Coordinates of C-alpha atoms in Angstrom, one line a residue:
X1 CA 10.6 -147.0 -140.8
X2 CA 14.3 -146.7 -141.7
X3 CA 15.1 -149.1 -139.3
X4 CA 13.2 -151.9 -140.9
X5 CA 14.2 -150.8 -144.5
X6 CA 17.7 -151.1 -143.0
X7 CA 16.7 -155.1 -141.7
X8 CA 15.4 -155.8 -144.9
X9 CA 18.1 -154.5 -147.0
X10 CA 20.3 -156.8 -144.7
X11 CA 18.2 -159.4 -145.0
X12 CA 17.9 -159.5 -149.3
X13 CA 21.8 -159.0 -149.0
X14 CA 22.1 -161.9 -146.9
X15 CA 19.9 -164.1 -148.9
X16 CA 20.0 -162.9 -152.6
X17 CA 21.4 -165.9 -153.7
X18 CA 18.7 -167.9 -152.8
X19 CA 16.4 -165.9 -153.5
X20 CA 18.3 -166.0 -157.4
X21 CA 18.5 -169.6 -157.4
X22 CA 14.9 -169.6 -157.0
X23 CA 13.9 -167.5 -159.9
X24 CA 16.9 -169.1 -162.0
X25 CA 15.2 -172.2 -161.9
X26 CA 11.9 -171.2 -162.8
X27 CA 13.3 -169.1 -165.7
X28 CA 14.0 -169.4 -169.5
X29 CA 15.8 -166.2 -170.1
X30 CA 17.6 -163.4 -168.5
X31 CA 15.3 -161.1 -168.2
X32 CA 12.3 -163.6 -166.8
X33 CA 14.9 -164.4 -163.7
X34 CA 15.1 -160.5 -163.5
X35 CA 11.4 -160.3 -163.4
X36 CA 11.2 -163.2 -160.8
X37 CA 13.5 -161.4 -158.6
X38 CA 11.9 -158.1 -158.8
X39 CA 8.7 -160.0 -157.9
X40 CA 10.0 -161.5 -155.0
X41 CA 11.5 -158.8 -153.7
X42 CA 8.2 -157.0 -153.5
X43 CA 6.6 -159.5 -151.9
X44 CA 8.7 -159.9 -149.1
X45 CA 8.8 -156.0 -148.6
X46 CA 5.3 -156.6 -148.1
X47 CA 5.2 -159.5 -146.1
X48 CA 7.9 -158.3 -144.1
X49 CA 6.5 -156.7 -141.3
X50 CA 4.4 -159.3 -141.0
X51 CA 7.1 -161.7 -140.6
X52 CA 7.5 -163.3 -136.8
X53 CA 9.9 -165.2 -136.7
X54 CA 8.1 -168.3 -136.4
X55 CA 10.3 -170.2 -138.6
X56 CA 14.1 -169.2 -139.8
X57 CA 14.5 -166.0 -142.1
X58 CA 15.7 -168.8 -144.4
X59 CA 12.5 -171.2 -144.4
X60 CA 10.6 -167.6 -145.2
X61 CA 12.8 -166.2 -147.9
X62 CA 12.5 -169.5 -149.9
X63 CA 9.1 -170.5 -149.1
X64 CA 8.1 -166.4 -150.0
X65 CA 10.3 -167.0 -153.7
X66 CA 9.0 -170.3 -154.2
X67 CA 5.4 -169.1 -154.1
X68 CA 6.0 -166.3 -156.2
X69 CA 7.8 -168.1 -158.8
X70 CA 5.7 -170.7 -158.8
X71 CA 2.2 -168.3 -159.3
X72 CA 4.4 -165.6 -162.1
X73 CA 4.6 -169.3 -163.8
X74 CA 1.1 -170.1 -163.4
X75 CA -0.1 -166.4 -164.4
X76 CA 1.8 -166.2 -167.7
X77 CA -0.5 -167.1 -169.8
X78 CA -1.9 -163.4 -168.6
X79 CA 0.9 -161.4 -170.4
X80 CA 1.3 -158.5 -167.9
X81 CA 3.0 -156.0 -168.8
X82 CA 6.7 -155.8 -166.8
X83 CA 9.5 -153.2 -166.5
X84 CA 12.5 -154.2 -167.3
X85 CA 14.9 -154.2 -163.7
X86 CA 19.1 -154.0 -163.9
X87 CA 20.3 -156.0 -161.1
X88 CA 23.7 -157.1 -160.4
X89 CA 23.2 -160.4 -158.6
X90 CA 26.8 -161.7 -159.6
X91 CA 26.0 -165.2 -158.6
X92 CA 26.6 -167.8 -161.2
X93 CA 28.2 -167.3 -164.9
X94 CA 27.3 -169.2 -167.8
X95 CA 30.9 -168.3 -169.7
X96 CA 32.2 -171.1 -167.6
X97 CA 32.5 -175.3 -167.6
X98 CA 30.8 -175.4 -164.1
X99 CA 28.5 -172.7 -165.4
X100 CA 27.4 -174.8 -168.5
X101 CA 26.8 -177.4 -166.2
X102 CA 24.4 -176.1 -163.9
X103 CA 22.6 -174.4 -166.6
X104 CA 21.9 -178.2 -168.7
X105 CA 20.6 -179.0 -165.2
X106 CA 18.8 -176.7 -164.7
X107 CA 16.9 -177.1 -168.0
X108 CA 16.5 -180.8 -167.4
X109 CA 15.3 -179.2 -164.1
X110 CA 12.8 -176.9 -165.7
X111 CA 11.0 -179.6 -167.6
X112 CA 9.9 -181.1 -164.0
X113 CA 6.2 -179.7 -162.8
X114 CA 6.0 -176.9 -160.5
X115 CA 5.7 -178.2 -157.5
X116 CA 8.6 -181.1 -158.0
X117 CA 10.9 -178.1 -159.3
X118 CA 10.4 -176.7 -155.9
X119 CA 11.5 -179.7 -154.2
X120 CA 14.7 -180.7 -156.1
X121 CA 15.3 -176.8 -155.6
X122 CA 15.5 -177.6 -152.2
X123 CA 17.2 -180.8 -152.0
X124 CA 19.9 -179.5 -154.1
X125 CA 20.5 -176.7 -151.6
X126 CA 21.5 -178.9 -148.9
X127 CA 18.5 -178.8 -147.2
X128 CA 17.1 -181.5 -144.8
X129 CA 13.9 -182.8 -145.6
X130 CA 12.2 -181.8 -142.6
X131 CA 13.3 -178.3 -144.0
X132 CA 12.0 -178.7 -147.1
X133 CA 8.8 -180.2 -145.6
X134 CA 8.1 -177.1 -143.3
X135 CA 8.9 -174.7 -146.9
X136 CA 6.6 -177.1 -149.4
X137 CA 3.9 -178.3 -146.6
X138 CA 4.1 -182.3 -146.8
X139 CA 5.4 -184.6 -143.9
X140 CA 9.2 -185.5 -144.3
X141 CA 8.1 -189.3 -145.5
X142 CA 6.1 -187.2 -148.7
X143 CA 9.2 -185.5 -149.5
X144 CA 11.3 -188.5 -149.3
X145 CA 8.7 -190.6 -151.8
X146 CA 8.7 -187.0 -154.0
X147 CA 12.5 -186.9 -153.9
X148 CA 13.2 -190.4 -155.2
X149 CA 10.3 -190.4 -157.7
X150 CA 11.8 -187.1 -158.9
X151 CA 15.1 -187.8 -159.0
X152 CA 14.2 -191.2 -160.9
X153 CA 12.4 -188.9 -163.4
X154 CA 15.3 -186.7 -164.1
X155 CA 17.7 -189.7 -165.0
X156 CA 15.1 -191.1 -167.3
X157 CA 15.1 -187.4 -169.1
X158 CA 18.8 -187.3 -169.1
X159 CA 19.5 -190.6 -170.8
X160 CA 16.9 -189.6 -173.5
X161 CA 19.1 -186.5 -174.8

């Protein structure tokens, strides 16, 4: 058992920015990306042993956040209870111009529906869209149709602020 706590713990270490970008972007606050995080960390402990490899350690971490952020958004209007987690995930700083930056995106970002927010998630991590397709489960031509209607969508919301 210490053996696979020690792969995992190398794993989370490995990917914990992803797996913050993730819950940043379905967030409002601070502590909701905290709650996202310690969410997704629990389910890939569990799905962890379970994992074989079939795609990259990458496709799974995202596809595992991406589902869990995705139902935490759809469950609260269920008001569960949560304890508050301390994390230092020293990834990104709003005190900064490039900070400020990525947060008005990412609030232009947040207005998008689930399933779109997942997608430009993606696309703005550099990933190729047969990537992304294997993560979100469409063909690569469905995200390319998603991507422009998207990215059309968030230049319409950005010239009306």
């Amino acid at each position: 058992m210490k053996e696979l706590e020690l792969e995992f713990t190398k794993l989370v270490r490995e990917y914990r920015k992803t797996i913050y970008t993730v819950c940043y972007f379905f967030s409002n606050s601070p502590q909701d990306v905290d709650d996202l995080f310690q969410e997704v960390l629990v389910n890939l402990w569990k799905s962890y042993p379970k994992f074989r490899g079939d795609s990259s350690p990458k496709t799974w971490i995202w596809r595992v956040s991406l589902n869990t952020c995705c139902n935490m958004e759809r469950g609260k209007k269920r008001n569960v209870p949560t304890v508050p987690l301390v994390i230092d995930k020293g990834v990104m700083s709003d005190s900064d111009e490039g900070g400020k930056q990525i947060k008005m995106l990412y609030d232009r970002i947040n207005r998008l529906e689930l399933f779109d927010r997942a997608i430009i998630l993606l696309w703005l991590e550099s990933m190729r869209y047969d990537e992304i397709a294997a993560i979100v489960g469409l063909t690569p031509a469905a995200v390319t149709s998603r991507l422009f209607r998207i990215k059309e969508q968030l230049k319409s919301t950005s010239n009306n602020n």
